[in-house]
CSV table of C-alpha atoms in Angstrom, one decimal:
chain,number,residue,atom,x,y,z
A,12,MET,CA,70.9,102.5,96.3
A,13,PHE,CA,73.7,104.3,98.3
A,14,GLU,CA,73.0,106.8,101.0
A,15,ARG,CA,76.5,107.7,102.3
A,16,ILE,CA,79.5,107.5,100.0
A,17,LEU,CA,83.0,108.0,101.3
A,18,VAL,CA,85.8,109.2,99.0
A,19,PRO,CA,89.4,109.6,100.2
A,20,TYR,CA,91.0,112.5,98.5
A,21,ASP,CA,94.8,113.4,98.5
A,22,GLY,CA,95.1,115.4,95.3
A,23,SER,CA,96.6,112.6,93.2
A,24,ILE,CA,95.3,111.7,89.7
A,25,GLY,CA,93.8,108.5,91.1
A,26,ALA,CA,92.0,110.5,93.8
A,27,GLU,CA,90.7,113.0,91.2
A,28,ARG,CA,89.2,110.1,89.2
A,29,ALA,CA,87.7,108.6,92.3
A,30,LEU,CA,86.2,112.0,93.3
A,31,ILE,CA,84.6,112.4,89.8
A,32,LYS,CA,83.1,108.9,90.0
A,33,ALA,CA,81.9,109.4,93.6
A,34,THR,CA,80.4,112.7,92.6
A,35,GLU,CA,78.5,111.1,89.8
A,36,LEU,CA,77.2,108.3,92.0
A,37,ALA,CA,76.2,110.7,94.8
A,38,LYS,CA,74.2,112.8,92.3
A,39,LEU,CA,72.6,109.7,90.8
A,40,CYS,CA,71.6,108.2,94.2
A,41,LYS,CA,71.0,111.6,96.0
A,42,ALA,CA,73.6,110.4,98.5
A,43,HIS,CA,75.6,112.3,101.1
A,44,LEU,CA,79.2,112.5,99.9
A,45,ILE,CA,81.8,112.4,102.6
A,46,ILE,CA,85.3,113.4,101.7
A,47,VAL,CA,88.3,112.5,103.9
A,48,THR,CA,91.9,113.6,103.4
A,49,VAL,CA,94.4,111.7,105.5
A,50,TYR,CA,97.9,113.0,106.3
A,51,ARG,CA,100.8,111.5,108.1
A,52,HIS,CA,104.6,111.7,108.4
A,53,HIS,CA,106.5,109.4,106.1
A,54,SER,CA,110.0,110.4,106.9
A,55,MET,CA,111.7,110.2,110.3
A,56,LEU,CA,114.5,112.4,108.9
A,57,GLU,CA,112.1,115.1,107.8
A,58,ALA,CA,110.4,115.0,111.1
A,59,SER,CA,113.7,115.2,112.9
A,60,LEU,CA,114.9,118.1,110.8
A,61,SER,CA,111.6,120.0,111.5
A,62,MET,CA,112.4,120.0,115.2
A,63,VAL,CA,115.9,121.6,114.8
A,64,ARG,CA,115.3,123.8,111.8
A,65,GLY,CA,114.3,127.4,112.6
A,66,SER,CA,110.9,128.5,111.4
A,67,SER,CA,110.0,131.9,110.0
A,68,GLU,CA,106.6,131.7,111.7
A,69,PRO,CA,106.1,131.0,115.4
A,70,GLY,CA,104.4,127.7,116.0
A,71,SER,CA,104.9,126.5,112.4
A,72,ASN,CA,106.0,122.9,112.1
A,73,LEU,CA,105.7,120.0,109.7
A,74,ASP,CA,102.4,118.8,111.3
A,75,GLU,CA,100.8,122.2,110.8
A,76,THR,CA,102.1,122.3,107.2
A,77,MET,CA,100.7,118.9,106.4
A,78,ARG,CA,97.4,119.7,108.1
A,79,SER,CA,97.1,122.9,106.1
A,80,ALA,CA,97.8,121.0,102.8
A,81,ALA,CA,95.2,118.4,103.8
A,82,ARG,CA,92.7,121.1,104.5
A,83,GLU,CA,93.3,122.7,101.1
A,84,ALA,CA,92.8,119.3,99.4
A,85,ALA,CA,89.6,118.5,101.3
A,86,ASP,CA,88.2,122.0,100.6
A,87,PHE,CA,89.0,121.7,96.9
A,88,ALA,CA,87.3,118.3,96.7
A,89,LYS,CA,84.2,119.6,98.6
A,90,SER,CA,84.0,122.7,96.3
A,91,HIS,CA,84.3,120.4,93.2
A,92,ALA,CA,81.5,118.2,94.4
A,93,LYS,CA,79.2,121.1,95.2
A,94,ASP,CA,80.0,122.7,91.8
A,95,ALA,CA,79.1,119.4,90.2
A,96,GLY,CA,75.7,119.5,91.8
A,97,VAL,CA,76.0,117.2,94.9
A,98,GLU,CA,73.6,118.6,97.5
A,99,HIS,CA,75.0,117.0,100.7
A,100,VAL,CA,78.8,117.1,101.0
A,101,SER,CA,81.0,117.0,104.1
A,102,ALA,CA,84.8,117.2,104.2
A,103,PHE,CA,87.1,116.0,107.0
A,104,ILE,CA,90.9,115.9,107.5
A,105,LYS,CA,92.4,113.1,109.7
A,106,ALA,CA,95.9,112.3,110.8
A,107,GLY,CA,96.9,108.6,110.8
A,108,GLN,CA,97.7,105.6,108.8
A,109,PRO,CA,95.7,106.0,105.5
A,110,ALA,CA,94.0,102.6,105.1
A,111,ARG,CA,93.0,102.2,108.7
A,112,THR,CA,91.8,105.8,108.9
A,113,ILE,CA,89.7,105.5,105.8
A,114,VAL,CA,88.0,102.3,107.0
A,115,ALA,CA,87.4,103.7,110.5
A,116,MET,CA,85.9,106.8,108.9
A,117,ALA,CA,83.6,104.7,106.8
A,118,ASN,CA,82.5,102.8,109.9
A,119,ASP,CA,82.1,105.9,112.0
A,120,LYS,CA,79.9,107.7,109.3
A,121,ALA,CA,77.9,104.5,108.5
A,122,CYS,CA,79.0,104.7,104.8
A,123,ASP,CA,77.6,102.1,102.4
A,124,LEU,CA,80.2,102.6,99.7
A,125,ILE,CA,83.9,103.7,99.6
A,126,VAL,CA,85.2,105.1,96.2
A,127,LEU,CA,88.9,105.4,96.0
A,128,GLY,CA,91.7,105.7,93.5
A,129,SER,CA,93.9,102.7,92.7
A,130,ARG,CA,97.0,104.8,93.4
A,131,GLY,CA,97.5,107.9,95.6
A,132,LEU,CA,100.5,110.1,96.6
A,133,GLY,CA,102.1,107.5,98.8
A,134,ALA,CA,104.3,105.6,96.2
A,135,THR,CA,106.9,104.6,98.8
A,136,GLU,CA,104.3,103.1,101.1
A,137,SER,CA,102.6,101.4,98.2
A,138,TYR,CA,105.9,99.8,97.1
A,139,LEU,CA,107.0,98.7,100.6
A,140,LEU,CA,103.8,97.7,102.4
A,141,GLY,CA,101.1,97.2,99.7
A,142,SER,CA,98.8,99.8,98.4
A,143,VAL,CA,96.2,101.7,100.4
A,144,SER,CA,93.5,100.6,98.0
A,145,HIS,CA,94.4,97.0,98.5
A,146,LYS,CA,94.3,97.3,102.3
A,147,VAL,CA,91.0,99.1,102.2
A,148,THR,CA,89.4,96.5,100.0
A,149,GLY,CA,90.6,93.8,102.4
A,150,THR,CA,89.4,95.4,105.6
A,151,ALA,CA,86.3,97.5,104.8
A,152,ASP,CA,82.9,96.4,106.0
A,153,CYS,CA,81.1,98.0,103.0
A,154,PRO,CA,81.6,97.7,99.3
A,155,VAL,CA,84.7,99.4,97.8
A,156,LEU,CA,84.9,100.8,94.3
A,157,VAL,CA,88.5,101.2,93.1
A,158,VAL,CA,88.8,103.6,90.2
């Protein structure tokens, strides 16, 4: 039925539910589960402060911190899927606008299903611009299951 399932994972409750559902579907279909964690700056003030604030570690900055947190989330999701019995699992981290990045990843990896949570960690963006799940369902070329 499905061969390649993409699940965006950001550590939120909605993403956790989507990961569980995507894991069940991947096992049922013997599909390859592809996990993506997308990170980006949301605050210009925070980005500005990171340039002038001293750091205890050389080379440490906000991008590196966000990339590290994204890597931890992706690794957790991959471990969860493997522990649940999914044979083929890949995890990626990407920087960018979440909805666009998710759809681009689905296209690049030839996914035939996207499973994502109805709400993620980006409450401010959801309020101001419309939710990521709404944007993904409107622009994806493959079916989208919103959990």
